[in-house]
mmCIF file of C-alpha atoms in Angstrom:
data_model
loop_
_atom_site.group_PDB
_atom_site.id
_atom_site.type_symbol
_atom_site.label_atom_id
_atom_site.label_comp_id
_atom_site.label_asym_id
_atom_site.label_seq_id
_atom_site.Cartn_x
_atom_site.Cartn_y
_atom_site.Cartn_z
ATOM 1 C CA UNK A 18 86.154 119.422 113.093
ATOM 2 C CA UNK A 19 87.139 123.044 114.220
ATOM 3 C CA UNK A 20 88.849 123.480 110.762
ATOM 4 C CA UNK A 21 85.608 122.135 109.063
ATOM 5 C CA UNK A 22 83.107 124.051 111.127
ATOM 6 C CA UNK A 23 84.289 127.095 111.367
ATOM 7 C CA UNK A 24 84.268 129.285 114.715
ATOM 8 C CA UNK A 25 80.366 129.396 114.959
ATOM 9 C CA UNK A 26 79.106 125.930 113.888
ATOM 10 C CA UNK A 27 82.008 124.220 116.021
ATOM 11 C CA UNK A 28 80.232 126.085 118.797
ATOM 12 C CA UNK A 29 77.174 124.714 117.957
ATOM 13 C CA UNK A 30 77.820 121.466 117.359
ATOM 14 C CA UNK A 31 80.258 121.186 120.771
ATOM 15 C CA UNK A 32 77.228 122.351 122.417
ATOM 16 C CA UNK A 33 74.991 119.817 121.286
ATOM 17 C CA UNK A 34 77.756 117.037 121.120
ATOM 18 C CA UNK A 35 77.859 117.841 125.324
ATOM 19 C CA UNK A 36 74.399 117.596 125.930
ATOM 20 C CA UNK A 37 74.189 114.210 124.129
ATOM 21 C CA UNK A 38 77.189 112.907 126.508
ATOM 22 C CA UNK A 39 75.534 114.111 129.374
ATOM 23 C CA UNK A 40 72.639 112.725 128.909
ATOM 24 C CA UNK A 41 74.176 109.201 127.784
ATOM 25 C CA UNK A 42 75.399 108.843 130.860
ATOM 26 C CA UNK A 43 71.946 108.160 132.379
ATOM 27 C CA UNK A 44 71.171 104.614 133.135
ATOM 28 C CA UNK A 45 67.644 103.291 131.391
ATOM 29 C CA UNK A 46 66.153 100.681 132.188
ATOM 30 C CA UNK A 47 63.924 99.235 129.547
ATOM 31 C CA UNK A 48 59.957 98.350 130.538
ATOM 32 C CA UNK A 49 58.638 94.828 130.319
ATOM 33 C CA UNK A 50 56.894 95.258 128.277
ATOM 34 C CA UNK A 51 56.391 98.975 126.734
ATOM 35 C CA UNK A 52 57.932 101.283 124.578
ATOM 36 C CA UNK A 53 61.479 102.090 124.548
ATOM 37 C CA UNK A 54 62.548 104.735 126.604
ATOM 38 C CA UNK A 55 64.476 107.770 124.607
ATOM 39 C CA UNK A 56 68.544 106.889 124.513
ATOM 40 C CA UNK A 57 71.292 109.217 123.265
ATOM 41 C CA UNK A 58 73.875 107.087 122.627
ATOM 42 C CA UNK A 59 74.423 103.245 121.338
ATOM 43 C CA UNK A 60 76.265 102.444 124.475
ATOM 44 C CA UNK A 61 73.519 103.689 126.139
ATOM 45 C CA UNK A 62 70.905 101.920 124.553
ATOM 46 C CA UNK A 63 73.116 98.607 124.443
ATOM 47 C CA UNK A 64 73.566 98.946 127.988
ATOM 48 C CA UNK A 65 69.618 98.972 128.980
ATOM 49 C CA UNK A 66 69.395 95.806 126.837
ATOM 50 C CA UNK A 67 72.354 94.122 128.925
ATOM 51 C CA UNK A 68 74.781 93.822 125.752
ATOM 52 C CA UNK A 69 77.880 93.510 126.309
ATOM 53 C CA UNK A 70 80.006 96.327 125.102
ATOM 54 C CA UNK A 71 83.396 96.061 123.396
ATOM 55 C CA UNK A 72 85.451 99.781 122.971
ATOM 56 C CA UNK A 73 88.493 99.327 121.042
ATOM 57 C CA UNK A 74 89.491 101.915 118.188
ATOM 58 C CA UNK A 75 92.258 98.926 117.292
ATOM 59 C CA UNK A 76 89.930 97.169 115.594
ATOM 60 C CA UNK A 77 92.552 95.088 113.348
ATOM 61 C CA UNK A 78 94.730 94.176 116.582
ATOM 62 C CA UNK A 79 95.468 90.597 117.729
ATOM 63 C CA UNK A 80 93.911 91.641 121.425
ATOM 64 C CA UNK A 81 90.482 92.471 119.520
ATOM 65 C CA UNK A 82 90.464 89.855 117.377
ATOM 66 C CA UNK A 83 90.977 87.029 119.785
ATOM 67 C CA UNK A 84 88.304 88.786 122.054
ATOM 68 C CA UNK A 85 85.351 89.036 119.367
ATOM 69 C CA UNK A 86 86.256 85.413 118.989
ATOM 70 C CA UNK A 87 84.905 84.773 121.613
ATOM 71 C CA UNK A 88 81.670 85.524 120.407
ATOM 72 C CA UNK A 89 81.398 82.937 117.846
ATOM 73 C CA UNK A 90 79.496 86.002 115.613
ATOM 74 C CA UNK A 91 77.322 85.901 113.354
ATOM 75 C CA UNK A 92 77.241 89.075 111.062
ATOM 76 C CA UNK A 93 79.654 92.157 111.497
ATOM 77 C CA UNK A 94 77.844 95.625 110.764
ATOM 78 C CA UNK A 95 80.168 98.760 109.998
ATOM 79 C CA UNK A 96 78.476 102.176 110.772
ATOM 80 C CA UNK A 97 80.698 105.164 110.164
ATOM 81 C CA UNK A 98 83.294 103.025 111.075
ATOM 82 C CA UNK A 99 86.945 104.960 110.187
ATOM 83 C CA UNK A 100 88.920 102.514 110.093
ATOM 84 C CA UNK A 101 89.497 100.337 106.951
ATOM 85 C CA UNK A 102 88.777 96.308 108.111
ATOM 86 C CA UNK A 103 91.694 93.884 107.050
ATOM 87 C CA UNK A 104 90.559 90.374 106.172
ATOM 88 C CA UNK A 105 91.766 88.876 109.570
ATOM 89 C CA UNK A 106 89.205 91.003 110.788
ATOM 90 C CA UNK A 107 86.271 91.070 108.123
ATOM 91 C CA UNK A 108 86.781 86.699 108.079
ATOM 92 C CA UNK A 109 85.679 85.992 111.671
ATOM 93 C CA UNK A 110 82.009 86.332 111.375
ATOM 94 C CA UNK A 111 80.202 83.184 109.859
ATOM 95 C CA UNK A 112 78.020 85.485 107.812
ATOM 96 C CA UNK A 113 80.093 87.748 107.051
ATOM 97 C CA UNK A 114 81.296 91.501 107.326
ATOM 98 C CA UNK A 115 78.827 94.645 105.639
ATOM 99 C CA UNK A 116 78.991 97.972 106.129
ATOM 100 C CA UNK A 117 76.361 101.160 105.392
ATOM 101 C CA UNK A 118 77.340 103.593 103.084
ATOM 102 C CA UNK A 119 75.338 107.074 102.407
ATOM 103 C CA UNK A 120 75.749 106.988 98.578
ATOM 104 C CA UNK A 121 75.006 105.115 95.682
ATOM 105 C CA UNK A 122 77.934 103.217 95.247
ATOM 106 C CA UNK A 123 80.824 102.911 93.485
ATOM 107 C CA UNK A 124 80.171 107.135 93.021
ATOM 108 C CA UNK A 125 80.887 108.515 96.165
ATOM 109 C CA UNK A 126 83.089 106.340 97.992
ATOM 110 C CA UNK A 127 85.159 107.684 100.583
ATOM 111 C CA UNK A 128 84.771 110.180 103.294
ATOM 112 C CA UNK A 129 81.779 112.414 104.370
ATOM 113 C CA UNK A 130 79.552 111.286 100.893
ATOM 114 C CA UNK A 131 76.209 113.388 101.444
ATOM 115 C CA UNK A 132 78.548 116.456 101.809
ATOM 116 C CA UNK A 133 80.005 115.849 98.485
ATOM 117 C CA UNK A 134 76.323 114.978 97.075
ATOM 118 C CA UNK A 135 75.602 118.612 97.632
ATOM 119 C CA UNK A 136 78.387 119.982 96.842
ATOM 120 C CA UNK A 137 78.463 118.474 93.605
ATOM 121 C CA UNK A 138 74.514 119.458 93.475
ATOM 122 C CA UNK A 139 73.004 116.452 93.378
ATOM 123 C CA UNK A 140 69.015 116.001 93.318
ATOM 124 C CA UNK A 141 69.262 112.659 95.089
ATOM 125 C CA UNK A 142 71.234 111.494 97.951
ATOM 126 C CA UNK A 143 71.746 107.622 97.971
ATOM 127 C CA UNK A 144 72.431 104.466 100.433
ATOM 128 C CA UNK A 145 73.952 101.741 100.052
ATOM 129 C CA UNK A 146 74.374 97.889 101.830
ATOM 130 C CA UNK A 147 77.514 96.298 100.836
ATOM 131 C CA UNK A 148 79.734 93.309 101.278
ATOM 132 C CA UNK A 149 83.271 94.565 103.273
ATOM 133 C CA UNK A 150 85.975 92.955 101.292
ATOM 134 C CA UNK A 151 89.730 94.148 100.975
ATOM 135 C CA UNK A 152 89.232 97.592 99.174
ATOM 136 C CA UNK A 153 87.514 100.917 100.479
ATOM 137 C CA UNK A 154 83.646 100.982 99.535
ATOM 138 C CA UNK A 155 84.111 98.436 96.672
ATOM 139 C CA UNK A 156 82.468 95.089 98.087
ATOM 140 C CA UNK A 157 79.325 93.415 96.736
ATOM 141 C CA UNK A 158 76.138 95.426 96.583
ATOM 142 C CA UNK A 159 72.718 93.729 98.616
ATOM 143 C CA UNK A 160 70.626 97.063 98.424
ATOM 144 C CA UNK A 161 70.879 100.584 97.165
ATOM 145 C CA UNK A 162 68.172 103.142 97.582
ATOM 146 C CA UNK A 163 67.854 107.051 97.048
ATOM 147 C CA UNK A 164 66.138 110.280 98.901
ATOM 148 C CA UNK A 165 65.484 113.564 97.396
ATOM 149 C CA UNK A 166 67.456 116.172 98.772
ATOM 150 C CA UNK A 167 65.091 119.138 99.943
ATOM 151 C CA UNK A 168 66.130 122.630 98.281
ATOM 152 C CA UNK A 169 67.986 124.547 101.118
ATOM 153 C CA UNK A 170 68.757 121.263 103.246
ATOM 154 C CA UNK A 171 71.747 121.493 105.427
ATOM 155 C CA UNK A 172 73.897 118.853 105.520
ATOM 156 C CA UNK A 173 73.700 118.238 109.155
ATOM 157 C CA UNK A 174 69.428 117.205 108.074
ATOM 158 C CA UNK A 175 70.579 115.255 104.873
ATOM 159 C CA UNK A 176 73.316 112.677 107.380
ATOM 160 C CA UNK A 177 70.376 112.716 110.261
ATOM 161 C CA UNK A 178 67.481 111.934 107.823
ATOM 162 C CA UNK A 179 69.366 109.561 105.101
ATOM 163 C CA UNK A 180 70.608 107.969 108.521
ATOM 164 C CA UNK A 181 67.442 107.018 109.606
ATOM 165 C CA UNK A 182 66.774 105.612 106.360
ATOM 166 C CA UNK A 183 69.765 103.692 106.328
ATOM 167 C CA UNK A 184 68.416 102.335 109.988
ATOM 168 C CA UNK A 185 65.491 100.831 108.451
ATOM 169 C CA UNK A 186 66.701 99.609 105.015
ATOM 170 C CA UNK A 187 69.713 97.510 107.573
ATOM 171 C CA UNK A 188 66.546 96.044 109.556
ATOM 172 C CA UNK A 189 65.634 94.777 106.368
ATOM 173 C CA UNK A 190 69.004 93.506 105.135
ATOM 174 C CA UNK A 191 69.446 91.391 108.861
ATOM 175 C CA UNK A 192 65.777 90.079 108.404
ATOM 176 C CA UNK A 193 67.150 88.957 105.075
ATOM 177 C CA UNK A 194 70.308 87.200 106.660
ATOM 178 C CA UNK A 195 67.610 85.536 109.064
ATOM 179 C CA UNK A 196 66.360 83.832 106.215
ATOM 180 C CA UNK A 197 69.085 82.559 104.479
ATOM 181 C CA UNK A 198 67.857 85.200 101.813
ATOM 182 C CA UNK A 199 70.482 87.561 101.084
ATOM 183 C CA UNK A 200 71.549 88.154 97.146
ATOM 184 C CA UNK A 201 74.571 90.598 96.050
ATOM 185 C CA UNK A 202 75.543 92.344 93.171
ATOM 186 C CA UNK A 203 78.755 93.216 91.700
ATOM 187 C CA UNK A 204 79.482 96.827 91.612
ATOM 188 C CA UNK A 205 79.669 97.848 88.353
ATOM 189 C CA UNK A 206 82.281 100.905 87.406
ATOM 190 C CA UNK A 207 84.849 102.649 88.814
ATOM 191 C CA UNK A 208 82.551 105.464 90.242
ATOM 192 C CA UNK A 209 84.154 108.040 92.188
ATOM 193 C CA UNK A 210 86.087 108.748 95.402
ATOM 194 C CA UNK A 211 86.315 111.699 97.714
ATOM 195 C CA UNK A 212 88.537 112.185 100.691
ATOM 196 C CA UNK A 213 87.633 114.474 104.046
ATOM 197 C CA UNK A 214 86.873 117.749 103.031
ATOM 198 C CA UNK A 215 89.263 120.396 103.006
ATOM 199 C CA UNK A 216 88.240 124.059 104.596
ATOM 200 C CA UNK A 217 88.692 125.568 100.881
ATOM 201 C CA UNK A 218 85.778 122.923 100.136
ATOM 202 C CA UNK A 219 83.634 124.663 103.018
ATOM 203 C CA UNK A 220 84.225 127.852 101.772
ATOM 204 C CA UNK A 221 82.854 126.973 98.497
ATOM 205 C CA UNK A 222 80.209 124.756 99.395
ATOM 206 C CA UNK A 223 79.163 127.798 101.611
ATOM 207 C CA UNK A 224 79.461 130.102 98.437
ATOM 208 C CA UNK A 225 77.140 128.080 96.801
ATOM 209 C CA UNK A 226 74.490 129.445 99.468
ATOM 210 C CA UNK A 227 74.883 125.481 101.158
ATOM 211 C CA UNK A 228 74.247 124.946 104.800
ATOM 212 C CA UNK A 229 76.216 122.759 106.729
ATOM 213 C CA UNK A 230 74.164 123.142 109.939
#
């Protein structure tokens, strides 16, 4: 992050990053009934519901697969998730494993997409709901949609904003499960793939008079 920031936005973005920790570590309790209350992190929000929480980064390990087992699930949903799901893994739930991606897939598959939408100056910034199969952003489409990108937008806006929309488009995708309603599509092409940017890609997206924060 340090060598992607730079000096000044790895300040910033430490600074914020601490605040949201601290304040995740508050306990909310959720009125019955009312709005809900303001949470800074999914654990914390998971925790005022009573969820049970799971935190394993060895996500393909026999330990985490026998305990997620347990759970008879239905659906698996992968959110930024790094690590690539092997079938063991994607199999268990009875739906199904899908995952979010911020691009219009097959173009942009890999790492970081919406900074490689505007670096490549793109007028649109896409999302996509696919099937996880074997391969790396290559499973079964069930929706695709597209935002404008705003002239000067950082990319620290485009992720928050196109993450909001992808929020609301997966409310409609588990509604859709519900239902018994869900369709896919094959993904057509070979599209495109982009790994983590490298700090000679900042520098240049930053020539280009882009923002990342």
């Amino acid at each position: 992050m340090y060598q992607f920031y730079g000096v000044y936005d790895f300040v910033r973005m430490g600074l914020r990053y601490a605040f949201i920790k601290w304040m995740g570590r508050k306990k909310i309790l959720m009125p019955d009934p009312g709005p809900i209350p303001k949470t800074y992190t999914v654990k914390q929000l998971m925790l005022a519901y009573g969820l049970n929480i799971i935190e394993n980064s060895e996500l393909n390990s026999n330990i985490f697969l026998n305990d997620v087992k347990h759970y008879d699930p239905d659906l698996f949903i992968s959110v930024a998730c790094p690590i690539v799901f092997k079938e063991d893994l994607i199999m268990i739930p009875k739906l199904g494993s899908i995952n979010v991606h911020n691009a219009l897939l097959p173009r942009y598959r890999g790492m970081l997409p919406s900074f490689w939408q505007l670096y490549c100056g793109e007028r649109e910034a896409g999302i996509t709901i696919h099937k996880i199969d074997k391969g790396i952003d290559t499973g079964d489409v069930i929706v695709q949609h597209s935002v404008p990108i705003y002239p000067q937008e950082s990319l620290d806006h485009l992720i928050t904003r196109t993450k909001k929309e992808s929020a609301r488009l997966m409310v409609r995708v588990i509604d859709s499960f519900r239902r018994g309603e869900v369709q896919y599509t094959k993904m057509k092409g070979n599209g495109s793939y982009y790994s983590f940017p490298s700090r000679e890609d900042v520098k240049a997206f930053k020539r280009m008079g882009k923002r990342l924060l």
